[in-house]
Short mmCIF file of C-alpha atoms in Angstrom, two decimals:
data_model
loop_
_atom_site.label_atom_id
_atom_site.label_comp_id
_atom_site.label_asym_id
_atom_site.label_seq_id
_atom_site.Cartn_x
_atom_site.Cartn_y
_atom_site.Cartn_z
CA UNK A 24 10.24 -47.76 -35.96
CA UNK A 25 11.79 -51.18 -36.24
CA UNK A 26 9.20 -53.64 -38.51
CA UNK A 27 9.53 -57.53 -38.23
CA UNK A 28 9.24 -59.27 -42.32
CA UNK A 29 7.84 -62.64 -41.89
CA UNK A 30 5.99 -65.40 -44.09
CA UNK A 31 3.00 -67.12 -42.93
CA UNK A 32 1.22 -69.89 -44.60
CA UNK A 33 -2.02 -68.37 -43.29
CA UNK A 34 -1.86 -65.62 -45.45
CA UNK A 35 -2.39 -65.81 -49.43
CA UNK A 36 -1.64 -61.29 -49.94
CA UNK A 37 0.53 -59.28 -48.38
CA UNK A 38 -0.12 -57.54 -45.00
CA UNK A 39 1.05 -54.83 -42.88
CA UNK A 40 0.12 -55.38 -39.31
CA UNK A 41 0.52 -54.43 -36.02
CA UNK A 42 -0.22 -50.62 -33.72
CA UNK A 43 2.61 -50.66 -31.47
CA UNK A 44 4.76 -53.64 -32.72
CA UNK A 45 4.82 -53.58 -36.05
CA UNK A 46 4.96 -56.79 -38.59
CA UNK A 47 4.94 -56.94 -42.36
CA UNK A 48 3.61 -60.62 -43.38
CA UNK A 49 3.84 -62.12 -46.78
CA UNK A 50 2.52 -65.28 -48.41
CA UNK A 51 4.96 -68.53 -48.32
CA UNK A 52 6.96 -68.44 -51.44
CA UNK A 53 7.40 -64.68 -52.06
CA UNK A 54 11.02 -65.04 -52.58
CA UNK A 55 10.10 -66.36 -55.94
CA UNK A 56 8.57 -63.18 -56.80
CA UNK A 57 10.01 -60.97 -59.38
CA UNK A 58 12.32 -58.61 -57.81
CA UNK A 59 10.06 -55.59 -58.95
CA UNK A 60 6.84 -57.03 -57.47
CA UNK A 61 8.70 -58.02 -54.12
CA UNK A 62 9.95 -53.91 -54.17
CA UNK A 63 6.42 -53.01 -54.43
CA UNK A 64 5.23 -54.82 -52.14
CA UNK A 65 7.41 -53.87 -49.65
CA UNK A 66 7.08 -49.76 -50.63
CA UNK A 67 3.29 -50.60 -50.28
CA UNK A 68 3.07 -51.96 -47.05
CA UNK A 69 5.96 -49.88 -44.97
CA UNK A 70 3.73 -46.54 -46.35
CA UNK A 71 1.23 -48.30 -44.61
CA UNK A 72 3.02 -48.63 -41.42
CA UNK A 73 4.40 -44.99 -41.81
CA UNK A 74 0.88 -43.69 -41.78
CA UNK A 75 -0.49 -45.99 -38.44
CA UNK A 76 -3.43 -47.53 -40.98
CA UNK A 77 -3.84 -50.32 -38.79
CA UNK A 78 -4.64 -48.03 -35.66
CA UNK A 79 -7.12 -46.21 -38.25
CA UNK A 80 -8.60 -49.15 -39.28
CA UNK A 81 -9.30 -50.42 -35.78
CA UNK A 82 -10.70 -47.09 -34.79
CA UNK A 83 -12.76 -47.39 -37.84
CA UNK A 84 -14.02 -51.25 -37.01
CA UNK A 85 -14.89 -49.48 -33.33
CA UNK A 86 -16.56 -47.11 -34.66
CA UNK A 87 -19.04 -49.37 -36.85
CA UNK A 88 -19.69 -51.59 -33.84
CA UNK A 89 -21.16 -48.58 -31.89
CA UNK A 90 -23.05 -47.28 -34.47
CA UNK A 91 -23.72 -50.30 -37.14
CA UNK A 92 -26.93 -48.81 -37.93
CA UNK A 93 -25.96 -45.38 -39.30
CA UNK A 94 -25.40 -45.28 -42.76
CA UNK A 95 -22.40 -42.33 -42.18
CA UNK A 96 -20.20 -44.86 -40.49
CA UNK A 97 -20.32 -47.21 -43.02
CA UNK A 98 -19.48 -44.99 -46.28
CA UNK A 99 -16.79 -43.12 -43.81
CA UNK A 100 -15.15 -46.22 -43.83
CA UNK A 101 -15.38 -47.39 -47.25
CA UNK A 102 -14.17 -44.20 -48.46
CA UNK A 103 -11.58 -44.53 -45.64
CA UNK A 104 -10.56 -47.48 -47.17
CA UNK A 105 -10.24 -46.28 -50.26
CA UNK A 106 -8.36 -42.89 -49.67
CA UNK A 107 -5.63 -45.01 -46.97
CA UNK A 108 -4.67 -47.71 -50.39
CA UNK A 109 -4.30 -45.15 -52.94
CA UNK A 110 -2.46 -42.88 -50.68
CA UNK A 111 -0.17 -45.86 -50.15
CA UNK A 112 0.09 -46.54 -54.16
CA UNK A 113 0.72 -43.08 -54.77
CA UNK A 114 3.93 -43.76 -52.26
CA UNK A 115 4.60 -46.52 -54.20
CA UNK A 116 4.36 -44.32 -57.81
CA UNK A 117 6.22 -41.75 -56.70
CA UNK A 118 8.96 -43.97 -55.81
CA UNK A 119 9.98 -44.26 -59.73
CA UNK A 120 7.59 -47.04 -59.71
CA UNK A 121 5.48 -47.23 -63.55
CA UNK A 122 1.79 -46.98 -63.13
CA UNK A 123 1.35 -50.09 -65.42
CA UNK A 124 4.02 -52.17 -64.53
CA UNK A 125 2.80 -51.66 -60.74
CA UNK A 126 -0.57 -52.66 -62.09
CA UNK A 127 0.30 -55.87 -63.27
CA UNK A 128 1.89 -56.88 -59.98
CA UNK A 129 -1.72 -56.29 -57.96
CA UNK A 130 -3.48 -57.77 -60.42
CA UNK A 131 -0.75 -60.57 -60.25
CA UNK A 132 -0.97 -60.58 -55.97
CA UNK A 133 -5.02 -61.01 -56.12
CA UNK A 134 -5.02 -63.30 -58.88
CA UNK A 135 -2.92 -65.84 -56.50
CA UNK A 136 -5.28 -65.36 -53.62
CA UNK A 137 -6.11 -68.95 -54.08
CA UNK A 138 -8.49 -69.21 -50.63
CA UNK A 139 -11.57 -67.86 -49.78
CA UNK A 140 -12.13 -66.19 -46.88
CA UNK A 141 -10.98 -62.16 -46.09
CA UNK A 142 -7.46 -61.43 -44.33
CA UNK A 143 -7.05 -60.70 -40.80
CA UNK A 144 -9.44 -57.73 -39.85
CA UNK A 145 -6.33 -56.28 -37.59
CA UNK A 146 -4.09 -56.37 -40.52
CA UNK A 147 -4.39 -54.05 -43.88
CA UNK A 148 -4.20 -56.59 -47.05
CA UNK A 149 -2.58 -55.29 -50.25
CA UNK A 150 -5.04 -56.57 -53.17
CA UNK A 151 -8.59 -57.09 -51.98
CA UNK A 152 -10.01 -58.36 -55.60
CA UNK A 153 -12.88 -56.14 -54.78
CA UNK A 154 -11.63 -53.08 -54.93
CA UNK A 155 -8.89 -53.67 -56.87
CA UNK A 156 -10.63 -52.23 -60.07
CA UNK A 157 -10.87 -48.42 -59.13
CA UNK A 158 -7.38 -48.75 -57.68
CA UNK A 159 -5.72 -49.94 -60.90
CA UNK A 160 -7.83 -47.15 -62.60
CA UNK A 161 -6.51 -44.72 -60.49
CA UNK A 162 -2.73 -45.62 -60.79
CA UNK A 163 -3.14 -45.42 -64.67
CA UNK A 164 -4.83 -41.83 -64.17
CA UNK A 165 -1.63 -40.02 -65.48
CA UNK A 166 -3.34 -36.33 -64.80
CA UNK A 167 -4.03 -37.88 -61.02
CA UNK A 168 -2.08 -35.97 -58.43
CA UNK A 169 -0.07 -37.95 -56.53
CA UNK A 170 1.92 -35.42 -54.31
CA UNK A 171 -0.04 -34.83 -51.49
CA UNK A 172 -2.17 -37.38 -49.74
CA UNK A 173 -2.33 -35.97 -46.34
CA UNK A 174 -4.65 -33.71 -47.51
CA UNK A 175 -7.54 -36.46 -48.55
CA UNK A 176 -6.13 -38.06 -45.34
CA UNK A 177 -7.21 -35.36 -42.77
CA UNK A 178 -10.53 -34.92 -44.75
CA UNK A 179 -11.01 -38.86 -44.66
CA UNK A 180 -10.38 -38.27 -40.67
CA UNK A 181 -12.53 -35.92 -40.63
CA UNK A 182 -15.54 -37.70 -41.93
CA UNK A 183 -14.89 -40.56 -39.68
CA UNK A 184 -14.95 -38.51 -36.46
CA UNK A 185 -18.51 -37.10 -37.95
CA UNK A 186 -19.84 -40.60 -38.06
CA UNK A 187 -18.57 -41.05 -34.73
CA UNK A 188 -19.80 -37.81 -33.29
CA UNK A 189 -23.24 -37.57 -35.19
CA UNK A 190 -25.41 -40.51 -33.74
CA UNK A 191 -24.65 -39.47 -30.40
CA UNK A 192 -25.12 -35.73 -30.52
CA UNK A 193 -28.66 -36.89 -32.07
CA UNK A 194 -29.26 -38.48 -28.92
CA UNK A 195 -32.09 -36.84 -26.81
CA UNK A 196 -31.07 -36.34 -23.24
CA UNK A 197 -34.44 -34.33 -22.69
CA UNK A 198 -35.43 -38.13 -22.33
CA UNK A 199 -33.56 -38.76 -19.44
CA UNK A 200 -34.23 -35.32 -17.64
CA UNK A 201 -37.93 -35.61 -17.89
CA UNK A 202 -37.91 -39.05 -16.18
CA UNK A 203 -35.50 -37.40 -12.99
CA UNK A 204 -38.54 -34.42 -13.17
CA UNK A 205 -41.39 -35.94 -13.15
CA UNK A 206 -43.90 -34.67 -10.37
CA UNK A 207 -44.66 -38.37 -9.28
CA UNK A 208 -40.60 -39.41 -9.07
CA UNK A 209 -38.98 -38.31 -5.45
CA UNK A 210 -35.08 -37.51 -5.20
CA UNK A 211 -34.32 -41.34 -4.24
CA UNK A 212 -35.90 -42.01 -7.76
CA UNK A 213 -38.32 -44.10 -6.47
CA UNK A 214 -41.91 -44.01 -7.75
CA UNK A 215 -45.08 -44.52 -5.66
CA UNK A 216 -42.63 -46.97 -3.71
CA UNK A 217 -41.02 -48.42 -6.22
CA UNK A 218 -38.14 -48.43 -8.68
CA UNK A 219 -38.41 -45.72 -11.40
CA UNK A 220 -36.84 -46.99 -14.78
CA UNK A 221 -34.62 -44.63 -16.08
CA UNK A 222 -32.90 -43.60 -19.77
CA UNK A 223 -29.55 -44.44 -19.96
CA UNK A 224 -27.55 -43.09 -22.27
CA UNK A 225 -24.88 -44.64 -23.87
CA UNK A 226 -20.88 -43.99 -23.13
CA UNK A 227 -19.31 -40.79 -25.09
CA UNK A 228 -16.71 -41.59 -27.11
#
């Protein structure tokens, strides 16, 4: 697929962004970069791109509004989070990339995120500061294998579709049923001439 490189001065890290069209956005002034941290950069956020995180993380931003209060969806998607960025530095590693030398350049990229405030919740930002320490860990891990992320992927995917699937499997359509069945309800559902509240039950996903 073709991706669009722009700048933006609303953006202080690098971004890949974008389900159908697909953008990668970096902060005003890159071109001074060193070359190596502009390479990076670039091998970070087209893995990115080449796995559809952005779709993934919109899915995963769906499925927290619908069920904010279970606790699954929420570590899904932190662990989500974390499996999709190391996945994307291990493309970057593999590349001939050295684990410390690419370690300097993130903690370079988050150091010059200057402004408050968190990136675009459509986009997927390179250096978040706060998870930046168990990344850098994990690219120095030299006995960390780095040859097959699809596999922590599809069980990442996995867990996420559990989240999604659990809180409404636990709902109790018994609820519903017994308020059609009851002896004092007729087949208009109207009760002793008037309106019979009923359970509703919310959309499947």
């Amino acid at each position: 697929d073709d991706v669009r490189l722009v700048s933006s001065s609303e953006v202080n890290v690098p971004m890949a962004w974008g389900i159908m069209n697909l953008w990668l956005v970096l902060p005003v002034g890159f071109e001074a970069w060193p070359a190596e941290r502009r390479r990076v950069v670039v091998l970070h956020e087209l893995a990115h791109l080449r796995r559809r995180d952005c779709l993934a993380q919109a899915l995963a931003r769906l499925a927290l509004a619908l069920h904010w209060p279970n606790p699954l969806a929420w570590i899904a998607t932190r662990r989500m989070t974390a499996e999709r960025e190391q996945a994307c530095d291990d493309a970057v590693l593999t590349s001939g990339v050295g684990g410390p030398s690419y370690a300097h350049h993130l903690v370079e990229i988050a150091r010059g995120m200057s402004r408050p405030g968190q990136p675009a919740r459509a986009a997927v930002a390179m250096a978040r500061p706060s998870e930046l320490e168990n990344r850098v860990l994990a690219i120095l891990d030299e006995h960390r294998s780095r040859l097959a992320p699809g596999h922590r992927t599809k069980r990442v995917g996995l867990a996420v579709l559990a989240a999604l699937l659990l809180p409404v499997a636990a709902i109790q359509p018994d609820a519903a049923r017994a308020a059609l069945e009851r002896p004092d309800t007729d087949p208009q559902g109207t009760e002793n001439g008037g309106a019979v509240e009923l359970a509703v039950l919310p959309p499947r996903i």
